[in-house]
PDB file of N, CA and C in Angstrom:
ATOM      1  N   MET A1188    -132.834 -14.551 -34.921  1.00 62.00           N
ATOM      2  CA  MET A1188    -132.021 -14.299 -33.039  1.00 62.00           C
ATOM      3  C   MET A1188    -131.174 -13.060 -33.329  1.00 62.00           C
ATOM      4  N   PRO A1189    -131.541 -12.122 -32.221  1.00 64.00           N
ATOM      5  CA  PRO A1189    -131.083 -10.962 -32.143  1.00 64.00           C
ATOM      6  C   PRO A1189    -129.170 -11.019 -32.330  1.00 64.00           C
ATOM      7  N   PRO A1190    -128.461 -10.383 -32.776  1.00 69.00           N
ATOM      8  CA  PRO A1190    -127.008 -10.386 -33.080  1.00 69.00           C
ATOM      9  C   PRO A1190    -126.480 -10.523 -31.522  1.00 69.00           C
ATOM     10  N   ASP A1191    -127.228  -9.815 -30.439  1.00 87.00           N
ATOM     11  CA  ASP A1191    -126.708  -9.450 -28.902  1.00 87.00           C
ATOM     12  C   ASP A1191    -126.522 -11.136 -28.225  1.00 87.00           C
ATOM     13  N   ARG A1192    -127.889 -11.762 -28.769  1.00 89.00           N
ATOM     14  CA  ARG A1192    -127.882 -13.164 -28.494  1.00 89.00           C
ATOM     15  C   ARG A1192    -126.869 -14.061 -28.579  1.00 89.00           C
ATOM     16  N   LYS A1193    -126.887 -13.820 -30.478  1.00 92.00           N
ATOM     17  CA  LYS A1193    -125.846 -14.707 -30.640  1.00 92.00           C
ATOM     18  C   LYS A1193    -124.329 -14.711 -30.131  1.00 92.00           C
ATOM     19  N   LEU A1194    -124.033 -13.235 -30.181  1.00 93.00           N
ATOM     20  CA  LEU A1194    -122.518 -13.079 -29.262  1.00 93.00           C
ATOM     21  C   LEU A1194    -122.463 -13.960 -27.939  1.00 93.00           C
ATOM     22  N   MET A1195    -123.416 -13.745 -27.188  1.00 94.00           N
ATOM     23  CA  MET A1195    -123.657 -14.527 -25.796  1.00 94.00           C
ATOM     24  C   MET A1195    -123.650 -15.599 -26.106  1.00 94.00           C
ATOM     25  N   LEU A1196    -124.253 -16.573 -26.835  1.00 94.00           N
ATOM     26  CA  LEU A1196    -124.037 -17.717 -27.200  1.00 94.00           C
ATOM     27  C   LEU A1196    -122.567 -18.446 -27.589  1.00 94.00           C
ATOM     28  N   ILE A1197    -122.014 -17.629 -28.608  1.00 94.00           N
ATOM     29  CA  ILE A1197    -120.771 -17.670 -28.801  1.00 94.00           C
ATOM     30  C   ILE A1197    -119.355 -17.852 -27.858  1.00 94.00           C
ATOM     31  N   LEU A1198    -119.785 -16.386 -26.890  1.00 95.00           N
ATOM     32  CA  LEU A1198    -118.994 -16.242 -25.829  1.00 95.00           C
ATOM     33  C   LEU A1198    -119.141 -17.351 -24.548  1.00 95.00           C
ATOM     34  N   ALA A1199    -120.436 -18.248 -24.612  1.00 94.00           N
ATOM     35  CA  ALA A1199    -120.622 -18.931 -23.404  1.00 94.00           C
ATOM     36  C   ALA A1199    -119.437 -20.101 -23.844  1.00 94.00           C
ATOM     37  N   TYR A1200    -119.178 -20.566 -24.708  1.00 95.00           N
ATOM     38  CA  TYR A1200    -118.222 -21.902 -25.439  1.00 95.00           C
ATOM     39  C   TYR A1200    -116.566 -21.124 -25.398  1.00 95.00           C
ATOM     40  N   CYS A1201    -116.255 -19.677 -25.439  1.00 94.00           N
ATOM     41  CA  CYS A1201    -114.877 -19.273 -25.308  1.00 94.00           C
ATOM     42  C   CYS A1201    -114.204 -19.318 -24.080  1.00 94.00           C
ATOM     43  N   GLY A1202    -114.044 -20.333 -23.227  1.00 90.00           N
ATOM     44  CA  GLY A1202    -113.566 -20.896 -22.197  1.00 90.00           C
ATOM     45  C   GLY A1202    -113.642 -19.791 -20.922  1.00 90.00           C
ATOM     46  N   ILE A1203    -112.842 -18.765 -20.487  1.00 92.00           N
ATOM     47  CA  ILE A1203    -113.026 -18.152 -19.298  1.00 92.00           C
ATOM     48  C   ILE A1203    -113.826 -17.018 -19.424  1.00 92.00           C
ATOM     49  N   PHE A1204    -114.107 -16.673 -20.825  1.00 94.00           N
ATOM     50  CA  PHE A1204    -115.238 -15.625 -21.272  1.00 94.00           C
ATOM     51  C   PHE A1204    -116.606 -16.159 -21.357  1.00 94.00           C
ATOM     52  N   SER A1205    -116.949 -17.639 -20.997  1.00 93.00           N
ATOM     53  CA  SER A1205    -118.296 -17.985 -20.547  1.00 93.00           C
ATOM     54  C   SER A1205    -118.625 -17.083 -19.281  1.00 93.00           C
ATOM     55  N   VAL A1206    -118.223 -16.404 -18.817  1.00 93.00           N
ATOM     56  CA  VAL A1206    -118.447 -15.790 -17.527  1.00 93.00           C
ATOM     57  C   VAL A1206    -119.211 -14.568 -17.911  1.00 93.00           C
ATOM     58  N   ILE A1207    -119.260 -13.980 -19.283  1.00 94.00           N
ATOM     59  CA  ILE A1207    -119.472 -12.555 -19.494  1.00 94.00           C
ATOM     60  C   ILE A1207    -120.981 -12.924 -19.708  1.00 94.00           C
ATOM     61  N   PRO A1208    -121.369 -14.194 -20.382  1.00 93.00           N
ATOM     62  CA  PRO A1208    -123.431 -13.912 -20.583  1.00 93.00           C
ATOM     63  C   PRO A1208    -123.573 -14.737 -19.337  1.00 93.00           C
ATOM     64  N   LEU A1209    -122.814 -15.098 -18.654  1.00 88.00           N
ATOM     65  CA  LEU A1209    -123.396 -15.894 -17.053  1.00 88.00           C
ATOM     66  C   LEU A1209    -124.054 -14.806 -16.171  1.00 88.00           C
ATOM     67  N   PHE A1210    -123.218 -13.665 -16.198  1.00 90.00           N
ATOM     68  CA  PHE A1210    -123.865 -12.716 -15.545  1.00 90.00           C
ATOM     69  C   PHE A1210    -124.236 -11.557 -16.650  1.00 90.00           C
ATOM     70  N   ALA A1211    -124.309 -11.220 -17.657  1.00 89.00           N
ATOM     71  CA  ALA A1211    -124.851 -10.609 -18.488  1.00 89.00           C
ATOM     72  C   ALA A1211    -126.288 -10.841 -18.739  1.00 89.00           C
ATOM     73  N   GLU A1212    -126.498 -12.042 -19.334  1.00 85.00           N
ATOM     74  CA  GLU A1212    -127.703 -12.267 -19.443  1.00 85.00           C
ATOM     75  C   GLU A1212    -128.558 -13.382 -18.696  1.00 85.00           C
ATOM     76  N   ARG A1213    -128.577 -12.709 -17.212  1.00 83.00           N
ATOM     77  CA  ARG A1213    -129.334 -13.463 -16.056  1.00 83.00           C
ATOM     78  C   ARG A1213    -131.094 -13.961 -16.500  1.00 83.00           C
ATOM     79  N   ASP A1214    -131.587 -13.033 -17.740  1.00 88.00           N
ATOM     80  CA  ASP A1214    -133.029 -13.243 -17.820  1.00 88.00           C
ATOM     81  C   ASP A1214    -133.056 -14.375 -19.132  1.00 88.00           C
ATOM     82  N   ASP A1215    -132.021 -14.550 -19.801  1.00 89.00           N
ATOM     83  CA  ASP A1215    -132.264 -15.382 -20.879  1.00 89.00           C
ATOM     84  C   ASP A1215    -131.939 -17.145 -20.238  1.00 89.00           C
ATOM     85  N   ARG A1216    -132.900 -17.702 -19.927  1.00 90.00           N
ATOM     86  CA  ARG A1216    -132.328 -18.545 -19.439  1.00 90.00           C
ATOM     87  C   ARG A1216    -131.659 -19.736 -20.305  1.00 90.00           C
ATOM     88  N   GLU A1217    -132.173 -19.919 -21.662  1.00 91.00           N
ATOM     89  CA  GLU A1217    -131.023 -21.041 -22.550  1.00 91.00           C
ATOM     90  C   GLU A1217    -129.472 -20.027 -22.695  1.00 91.00           C
ATOM     91  N   VAL A1218    -129.352 -19.021 -22.474  1.00 93.00           N
ATOM     92  CA  VAL A1218    -128.101 -18.481 -22.762  1.00 93.00           C
ATOM     93  C   VAL A1218    -127.452 -18.635 -21.486  1.00 93.00           C
ATOM     94  N   HIS A1219    -127.822 -18.755 -20.415  1.00 91.00           N
ATOM     95  CA  HIS A1219    -127.180 -18.588 -19.116  1.00 91.00           C
ATOM     96  C   HIS A1219    -126.739 -19.971 -18.859  1.00 91.00           C
ATOM     97  N   TRP A1220    -128.069 -21.188 -19.446  1.00 92.00           N
ATOM     98  CA  TRP A1220    -127.253 -22.844 -19.389  1.00 92.00           C
ATOM     99  C   TRP A1220    -126.131 -22.715 -20.330  1.00 92.00           C
ATOM    100  N   HIS A1221    -126.257 -22.603 -21.703  1.00 93.00           N
ATOM    101  CA  HIS A1221    -124.954 -22.805 -22.379  1.00 93.00           C
ATOM    102  C   HIS A1221    -123.761 -21.745 -21.386  1.00 93.00           C
ATOM    103  N   ALA A1222    -123.651 -20.609 -20.766  1.00 93.00           N
ATOM    104  CA  ALA A1222    -122.994 -20.276 -20.538  1.00 93.00           C
ATOM    105  C   ALA A1222    -122.362 -20.972 -18.992  1.00 93.00           C
ATOM    106  N   LYS A1223    -123.292 -21.844 -18.003  1.00 92.00           N
ATOM    107  CA  LYS A1223    -122.837 -22.849 -17.410  1.00 92.00           C
ATOM    108  C   LYS A1223    -122.072 -23.631 -17.976  1.00 92.00           C
ATOM    109  N   ASN A1224    -122.710 -24.678 -19.375  1.00 94.00           N
ATOM    110  CA  ASN A1224    -122.024 -25.585 -19.805  1.00 94.00           C
ATOM    111  C   ASN A1224    -120.944 -25.414 -20.574  1.00 94.00           C
ATOM    112  N   GLY A1225    -120.727 -24.238 -20.819  1.00 94.00           N
ATOM    113  CA  GLY A1225    -119.438 -23.770 -21.394  1.00 94.00           C
ATOM    114  C   GLY A1225    -118.462 -23.679 -20.380  1.00 94.00           C
ATOM    115  N   LEU A1226    -118.542 -22.943 -19.174  1.00 93.00           N
ATOM    116  CA  LEU A1226    -117.866 -22.916 -18.185  1.00 93.00           C
ATOM    117  C   LEU A1226    -117.517 -24.546 -17.789  1.00 93.00           C
ATOM    118  N   GLY A1227    -118.659 -24.979 -17.569  1.00 92.00           N
ATOM    119  CA  GLY A1227    -118.258 -26.609 -16.871  1.00 92.00           C
ATOM    120  C   GLY A1227    -117.116 -27.254 -18.363  1.00 92.00           C
ATOM    121  N   ILE A1228    -117.035 -27.052 -19.146  1.00 93.00           N
ATOM    122  CA  ILE A1228    -116.172 -27.493 -20.384  1.00 93.00           C
ATOM    123  C   ILE A1228    -114.650 -27.191 -20.174  1.00 93.00           C
ATOM    124  N   PHE A1229    -114.945 -25.539 -19.999  1.00 94.00           N
ATOM    125  CA  PHE A1229    -113.630 -24.908 -19.675  1.00 94.00           C
ATOM    126  C   PHE A1229    -112.573 -25.266 -18.304  1.00 94.00           C
ATOM    127  N   ILE A1230    -113.729 -25.762 -17.220  1.00 92.00           N
ATOM    128  CA  ILE A1230    -113.078 -26.043 -16.075  1.00 92.00           C
ATOM    129  C   ILE A1230    -112.651 -27.623 -16.175  1.00 92.00           C
ATOM    130  N   ALA A1231    -113.382 -28.359 -16.789  1.00 91.00           N
ATOM    131  CA  ALA A1231    -113.244 -29.826 -16.966  1.00 91.00           C
ATOM    132  C   ALA A1231    -111.553 -29.869 -18.031  1.00 91.00           C
ATOM    133  N   ALA A1232    -111.326 -28.823 -18.998  1.00 92.00           N
ATOM    134  CA  ALA A1232    -110.286 -28.779 -19.667  1.00 92.00           C
ATOM    135  C   ALA A1232    -109.408 -28.532 -19.094  1.00 92.00           C
ATOM    136  N   ILE A1233    -109.439 -27.577 -17.889  1.00 93.00           N
ATOM    137  CA  ILE A1233    -108.196 -27.147 -17.231  1.00 93.00           C
ATOM    138  C   ILE A1233    -107.822 -28.344 -16.408  1.00 93.00           C
ATOM    139  N   LEU A1234    -108.999 -29.278 -15.632  1.00 92.00           N
ATOM    140  CA  LEU A1234    -108.301 -30.266 -14.474  1.00 92.00           C
ATOM    141  C   LEU A1234    -107.741 -31.104 -15.290  1.00 92.00           C
ATOM    142  N   GLY A1235    -108.120 -31.832 -16.685  1.00 88.00           N
ATOM    143  CA  GLY A1235    -108.087 -32.743 -17.270  1.00 88.00           C
ATOM    144  C   GLY A1235    -106.575 -32.475 -17.988  1.00 88.00           C
ATOM    145  N   ALA A1236    -106.245 -31.305 -18.179  1.00 87.00           N
ATOM    146  CA  ALA A1236    -105.102 -30.839 -18.663  1.00 87.00           C
ATOM    147  C   ALA A1236    -103.614 -31.047 -17.493  1.00 87.00           C
ATOM    148  N   ILE A1237    -104.461 -30.671 -15.925  1.00 87.00           N
ATOM    149  CA  ILE A1237    -103.542 -31.002 -14.880  1.00 87.00           C
ATOM    150  C   ILE A1237    -103.220 -32.246 -14.702  1.00 87.00           C
ATOM    151  N   VAL A1238    -104.037 -33.001 -14.592  1.00 86.00           N
ATOM    152  CA  VAL A1238    -104.191 -34.720 -14.434  1.00 86.00           C
ATOM    153  C   VAL A1238    -103.128 -35.127 -15.675  1.00 86.00           C
ATOM    154  N   LEU A1239    -103.450 -35.003 -16.943  1.00 82.00           N
ATOM    155  CA  LEU A1239    -102.743 -35.385 -17.938  1.00 82.00           C
ATOM    156  C   LEU A1239    -101.114 -34.953 -17.748  1.00 82.00           C
ATOM    157  N   THR A1240    -100.729 -33.541 -16.964  1.00 79.00           N
ATOM    158  CA  THR A1240     -99.635 -33.213 -17.080  1.00 79.00           C
ATOM    159  C   THR A1240     -98.833 -34.159 -16.101  1.00 79.00           C
ATOM    160  N   ILE A1241     -99.673 -34.371 -14.510  1.00 81.00           N
ATOM    161  CA  ILE A1241     -98.926 -34.923 -13.780  1.00 81.00           C
ATOM    162  C   ILE A1241     -98.728 -36.438 -14.206  1.00 81.00           C
ATOM    163  N   VAL A1242     -99.377 -37.262 -14.868  1.00 79.00           N
ATOM    164  CA  VAL A1242     -99.772 -38.221 -15.182  1.00 79.00           C
ATOM    165  C   VAL A1242     -98.345 -38.874 -16.337  1.00 79.00           C
ATOM    166  N   GLY A1243     -98.514 -37.777 -17.274  1.00 75.00           N
ATOM    167  CA  GLY A1243     -97.445 -37.542 -18.300  1.00 75.00           C
ATOM    168  C   GLY A1243     -95.688 -37.639 -17.699  1.00 75.00           C
ATOM    169  N   SER A1244     -95.766 -36.895 -16.593  1.00 75.00           N
ATOM    170  CA  SER A1244     -94.492 -37.024 -16.015  1.00 75.00           C
ATOM    171  C   SER A1244     -94.376 -38.147 -15.410  1.00 75.00           C
ATOM    172  N   ILE A1245     -95.429 -38.945 -14.741  1.00 78.00           N
ATOM    173  CA  ILE A1245     -94.812 -39.921 -14.524  1.00 78.00           C
ATOM    174  C   ILE A1245     -94.593 -41.216 -15.306  1.00 78.00           C
ATOM    175  N   VAL A1246     -95.422 -41.034 -16.459  1.00 75.00           N
ATOM    176  CA  VAL A1246     -95.154 -42.235 -17.268  1.00 75.00           C
ATOM    177  C   VAL A1246     -94.093 -41.707 -18.212  1.00 75.00           C
ATOM    178  N   PHE A1247     -93.702 -40.681 -18.617  1.00 70.00           N
ATOM    179  CA  PHE A1247     -93.132 -40.251 -19.936  1.00 70.00           C
ATOM    180  C   PHE A1247     -91.571 -39.963 -18.916  1.00 70.00           C
ATOM    181  N   GLY A1248     -91.487 -39.326 -17.830  1.00 69.00           N
ATOM    182  CA  GLY A1248     -90.472 -38.835 -17.450  1.00 69.00           C
ATOM    183  C   GLY A1248     -89.957 -37.900 -18.235  1.00 69.00           C
ATOM    184  N   GLU A1249     -88.821 -37.264 -17.867  1.00 62.00           N
ATOM    185  CA  GLU A1249     -88.238 -36.089 -18.654  1.00 62.00           C
ATOM    186  C   GLU A1249     -87.987 -36.587 -19.977  1.00 62.00           C
ATOM    187  N   ASP A1250     -87.185 -37.702 -20.154  1.00 60.00           N
ATOM    188  CA  ASP A1250     -87.422 -38.090 -21.892  1.00 60.00           C
ATOM    189  C   ASP A1250     -88.286 -38.111 -22.718  1.00 60.00           C
ATOM    190  N   GLY A1251     -89.742 -38.203 -22.298  1.00 57.00           N
ATOM    191  CA  GLY A1251     -90.829 -38.185 -23.011  1.00 57.00           C
ATOM    192  C   GLY A1251     -91.208 -36.882 -23.339  1.00 57.00           C
ATOM    193  N   CYS A1252     -90.452 -35.783 -23.151  1.00 61.00           N
ATOM    194  CA  CYS A1252     -91.414 -34.690 -23.516  1.00 61.00           C
ATOM    195  C   CYS A1252     -91.944 -34.265 -24.847  1.00 61.00           C
ATOM    196  N   LEU A1253     -91.505 -34.762 -25.512  1.00 58.00           N
ATOM    197  CA  LEU A1253     -92.058 -34.763 -27.083  1.00 58.00           C
ATOM    198  C   LEU A1253     -93.578 -35.342 -27.003  1.00 58.00           C
ATOM    199  N   SER A1254     -93.293 -36.702 -26.368  1.00 63.00           N
ATOM    200  CA  SER A1254     -94.548 -37.458 -26.250  1.00 63.00           C
ATOM    201  C   SER A1254     -95.439 -36.908 -25.495  1.00 63.00           C
ATOM    202  N   GLY A1255     -95.268 -36.113 -24.495  1.00 66.00           N
ATOM    203  CA  GLY A1255     -96.271 -35.600 -23.560  1.00 66.00           C
ATOM    204  C   GLY A1255     -96.630 -34.298 -24.206  1.00 66.00           C
ATOM    205  N   CYS A1256     -96.371 -33.676 -25.101  1.00 74.00           N
ATOM    206  CA  CYS A1256     -96.221 -32.535 -25.704  1.00 74.00           C
ATOM    207  C   CYS A1256     -97.656 -32.683 -26.806  1.00 74.00           C
ATOM    208  N   ALA A1257     -97.486 -34.222 -27.501  1.00 75.00           N
ATOM    209  CA  ALA A1257     -98.074 -34.559 -28.120  1.00 75.00           C
ATOM    210  C   ALA A1257     -99.615 -34.916 -27.953  1.00 75.00           C
ATOM    211  N   PHE A1258     -99.444 -35.493 -26.512  1.00 76.00           N
ATOM    212  CA  PHE A1258    -100.919 -35.853 -25.866  1.00 76.00           C
ATOM    213  C   PHE A1258    -101.642 -34.486 -25.253  1.00 76.00           C
ATOM    214  N   HIS A1259    -100.808 -33.511 -25.229  1.00 80.00           N
ATOM    215  CA  HIS A1259    -101.403 -32.355 -24.831  1.00 80.00           C
ATOM    216  C   HIS A1259    -102.353 -31.654 -26.066  1.00 80.00           C
ATOM    217  N   CYS A1260    -101.271 -31.500 -26.861  1.00 85.00           N
ATOM    218  CA  CYS A1260    -102.199 -30.861 -28.080  1.00 85.00           C
ATOM    219  C   CYS A1260    -103.406 -31.597 -28.746  1.00 85.00           C
ATOM    220  N   ILE A1261    -103.138 -33.011 -28.544  1.00 87.00           N
ATOM    221  CA  ILE A1261    -104.443 -33.700 -28.968  1.00 87.00           C
ATOM    222  C   ILE A1261    -105.325 -33.477 -28.309  1.00 87.00           C
ATOM    223  N   TYR A1262    -105.174 -33.556 -26.664  1.00 87.00           N
ATOM    224  CA  TYR A1262    -105.976 -33.346 -25.999  1.00 87.00           C
ATOM    225  C   TYR A1262    -106.977 -31.532 -26.064  1.00 87.00           C
ATOM    226  N   SER A1263    -106.117 -30.773 -26.568  1.00 89.00           N
ATOM    227  CA  SER A1263    -106.531 -29.354 -26.658  1.00 89.00           C
ATOM    228  C   SER A1263    -107.319 -29.085 -27.465  1.00 89.00           C
ATOM    229  N   LEU A1264    -106.782 -30.011 -28.905  1.00 93.00           N
ATOM    230  CA  LEU A1264    -107.922 -29.952 -30.053  1.00 93.00           C
ATOM    231  C   LEU A1264    -109.039 -30.510 -29.929  1.00 93.00           C
ATOM    232  N   ALA A1265    -109.100 -31.612 -28.942  1.00 92.00           N
ATOM    233  CA  ALA A1265    -110.276 -32.727 -28.970  1.00 92.00           C
ATOM    234  C   ALA A1265    -111.302 -31.316 -28.207  1.00 92.00           C
ATOM    235  N   PHE A1266    -110.767 -30.655 -27.168  1.00 93.00           N
ATOM    236  CA  PHE A1266    -111.676 -29.798 -26.303  1.00 93.00           C
ATOM    237  C   PHE A1266    -111.848 -28.453 -27.288  1.00 93.00           C
ATOM    238  N   ILE A1267    -111.216 -27.934 -27.969  1.00 94.00           N
ATOM    239  CA  ILE A1267    -111.389 -27.068 -28.872  1.00 94.00           C
ATOM    240  C   ILE A1267    -112.603 -27.571 -29.928  1.00 94.00           C
ATOM    241  N   ALA A1268    -112.688 -28.883 -30.414  1.00 95.00           N
ATOM    242  CA  ALA A1268    -113.786 -29.315 -31.404  1.00 95.00           C
ATOM    243  C   ALA A1268    -114.846 -29.452 -30.445  1.00 95.00           C
ATOM    244  N   LEU A1269    -115.139 -30.082 -29.207  1.00 94.00           N
ATOM    245  CA  LEU A1269    -116.040 -30.095 -28.608  1.00 94.00           C
ATOM    246  C   LEU A1269    -116.641 -28.631 -28.286  1.00 94.00           C
ATOM    247  N   SER A1270    -115.925 -27.405 -28.092  1.00 94.00           N
ATOM    248  CA  SER A1270    -116.134 -26.288 -27.524  1.00 94.00           C
ATOM    249  C   SER A1270    -116.848 -25.777 -29.436  1.00 94.00           C
ATOM    250  N   ILE A1271    -116.727 -25.785 -30.183  1.00 95.00           N
ATOM    251  CA  ILE A1271    -117.152 -25.586 -31.157  1.00 95.00           C
ATOM    252  C   ILE A1271    -118.484 -26.342 -31.987  1.00 95.00           C
ATOM    253  N   ALA A1272    -118.332 -27.486 -31.218  1.00 96.00           N
ATOM    254  CA  ALA A1272    -120.003 -28.284 -31.823  1.00 96.00           C
ATOM    255  C   ALA A1272    -120.865 -28.142 -30.834  1.00 96.00           C
ATOM    256  N   ALA A1273    -120.512 -27.655 -29.595  1.00 95.00           N
ATOM    257  CA  ALA A1273    -121.697 -27.309 -28.543  1.00 95.00           C
ATOM    258  C   ALA A1273    -121.914 -25.465 -29.052  1.00 95.00           C
ATOM    259  N   MET A1274    -120.882 -25.242 -29.542  1.00 95.00           N
ATOM    260  CA  MET A1274    -121.038 -23.773 -30.205  1.00 95.00           C
ATOM    261  C   MET A1274    -122.041 -23.732 -31.168  1.00 95.00           C
ATOM    262  N   ALA A1275    -121.657 -24.341 -32.340  1.00 95.00           N
ATOM    263  CA  ALA A1275    -122.962 -24.515 -33.299  1.00 95.00           C
ATOM    264  C   ALA A1275    -124.091 -25.023 -32.807  1.00 95.00           C
ATOM    265  N   LYS A1276    -124.186 -25.902 -32.107  1.00 95.00           N
ATOM    266  CA  LYS A1276    -125.520 -26.450 -31.680  1.00 95.00           C
ATOM    267  C   LYS A1276    -126.649 -25.553 -30.827  1.00 95.00           C
ATOM    268  N   ALA A1277    -125.624 -24.668 -30.170  1.00 94.00           N
ATOM    269  CA  ALA A1277    -126.337 -23.710 -29.383  1.00 94.00           C
ATOM    270  C   ALA A1277    -127.078 -22.625 -30.564  1.00 94.00           C
ATOM    271  N   LEU A1278    -126.082 -22.432 -31.516  1.00 94.00           N
ATOM    272  CA  LEU A1278    -126.342 -21.344 -32.578  1.00 94.00           C
ATOM    273  C   LEU A1278    -127.565 -21.527 -33.427  1.00 94.00           C
ATOM    274  N   MET A1279    -127.938 -23.327 -33.289  1.00 95.00           N
ATOM    275  CA  MET A1279    -129.323 -23.806 -34.068  1.00 95.00           C
ATOM    276  C   MET A1279    -130.372 -23.796 -32.909  1.00 95.00           C
ATOM    277  N   ARG A1280    -130.197 -23.443 -31.857  1.00 93.00           N
ATOM    278  CA  ARG A1280    -131.012 -23.769 -30.667  1.00 93.00           C
ATOM    279  C   ARG A1280    -131.145 -24.834 -30.543  1.00 93.00           C
ATOM    280  N   GLY A1281    -130.297 -25.437 -30.241  1.00 93.00           N
ATOM    281  CA  GLY A1281    -130.200 -26.885 -29.444  1.00 93.00           C
ATOM    282  C   GLY A1281    -129.037 -27.019 -28.149  1.00 93.00           C
ATOM    283  N   ARG A1282    -129.165 -28.109 -27.704  1.00 91.00           N
ATOM    284  CA  ARG A1282    -128.058 -28.316 -26.530  1.00 91.00           C
ATOM    285  C   ARG A1282    -127.153 -29.562 -27.001  1.00 91.00           C
ATOM    286  N   LEU A1283    -126.163 -29.461 -26.769  1.00 91.00           N
ATOM    287  CA  LEU A1283    -124.914 -30.597 -26.941  1.00 91.00           C
ATOM    288  C   LEU A1283    -125.004 -31.055 -25.375  1.00 91.00           C
ATOM    289  N   ARG A1284    -125.417 -31.986 -24.847  1.00 90.00           N
ATOM    290  CA  ARG A1284    -125.224 -32.602 -23.789  1.00 90.00           C
ATOM    291  C   ARG A1284    -124.214 -33.489 -23.373  1.00 90.00           C
ATOM    292  N   ILE A1285    -123.571 -33.051 -22.597  1.00 89.00           N
ATOM    293  CA  ILE A1285    -122.142 -33.741 -22.134  1.00 89.00           C
ATOM    294  C   ILE A1285    -122.469 -34.452 -20.904  1.00 89.00           C
ATOM    295  N   PRO A1286    -122.020 -35.727 -20.728  1.00 90.00           N
ATOM    296  CA  PRO A1286    -122.278 -36.375 -19.517  1.00 90.00           C
ATOM    297  C   PRO A1286    -121.313 -35.787 -18.386  1.00 90.00           C
ATOM    298  N   PHE A1287    -122.249 -35.617 -17.198  1.00 89.00           N
ATOM    299  CA  PHE A1287    -121.650 -35.039 -15.735  1.00 89.00           C
ATOM    300  C   PHE A1287    -121.833 -33.629 -16.006  1.00 89.00           C
ATOM    301  N   ILE A1288    -121.216 -33.225 -17.105  1.00 86.00           N
ATOM    302  CA  ILE A1288    -121.037 -31.452 -17.110  1.00 86.00           C
ATOM    303  C   ILE A1288    -122.189 -30.915 -17.298  1.00 86.00           C
ATOM    304  N   SER A1289    -122.993 -31.436 -18.472  1.00 87.00           N
ATOM    305  CA  SER A1289    -124.164 -30.816 -18.514  1.00 87.00           C
ATOM    306  C   SER A1289    -125.286 -31.227 -17.563  1.00 87.00           C
ATOM    307  N   ASP A1290    -125.126 -32.133 -16.755  1.00 88.00           N
ATOM    308  CA  ASP A1290    -125.823 -32.477 -15.463  1.00 88.00           C
ATOM    309  C   ASP A1290    -125.603 -31.498 -14.637  1.00 88.00           C
ATOM    310  N   LEU A1291    -124.518 -30.889 -14.515  1.00 83.00           N
ATOM    311  CA  LEU A1291    -124.078 -29.958 -13.549  1.00 83.00           C
ATOM    312  C   LEU A1291    -124.580 -28.334 -13.988  1.00 83.00           C
ATOM    313  N   ALA A1292    -124.832 -28.476 -15.024  1.00 80.00           N
ATOM    314  CA  ALA A1292    -125.319 -27.000 -15.536  1.00 80.00           C
ATOM    315  C   ALA A1292    -126.969 -26.928 -15.393  1.00 80.00           C
ATOM    316  N   ASP A1293    -127.382 -27.932 -15.626  1.00 81.00           N
ATOM    317  CA  ASP A1293    -128.956 -28.224 -15.282  1.00 81.00           C
ATOM    318  C   ASP A1293    -129.220 -28.179 -13.660  1.00 81.00           C
ATOM    319  N   ARG A1294    -128.602 -28.252 -12.512  1.00 84.00           N
ATOM    320  CA  ARG A1294    -128.726 -28.532 -11.410  1.00 84.00           C
ATOM    321  C   ARG A1294    -128.326 -26.803 -10.855  1.00 84.00           C
ATOM    322  N   PHE A1295    -127.028 -26.081 -11.460  1.00 78.00           N
ATOM    323  CA  PHE A1295    -126.813 -24.903 -11.210  1.00 78.00           C
ATOM    324  C   PHE A1295    -127.836 -23.865 -11.755  1.00 78.00           C
TER     325      PHE A1295
END
């Protein structure tokens, strides 16, 4: 695998940087799919964090700030682990299928 392709597969799962291989590698269908999948993971992480913040403020209130921060840390670590797993799978020429997110990547 060329080093350029490896870099694009890694960038595909690095949050907002997934737009780089999305536009730079339009001819490589595999890199393009991983970039769309990585962008989907990033958007899902942001939307989930917003929902977690709203629900956390309702459930814990102002007094539960420490508990809310702990949930955010665990949530963030889970998405980082998911991105690393997807990145490793991509570098091994596979696809980590995530329900709903990967289905959207297939359609677009």
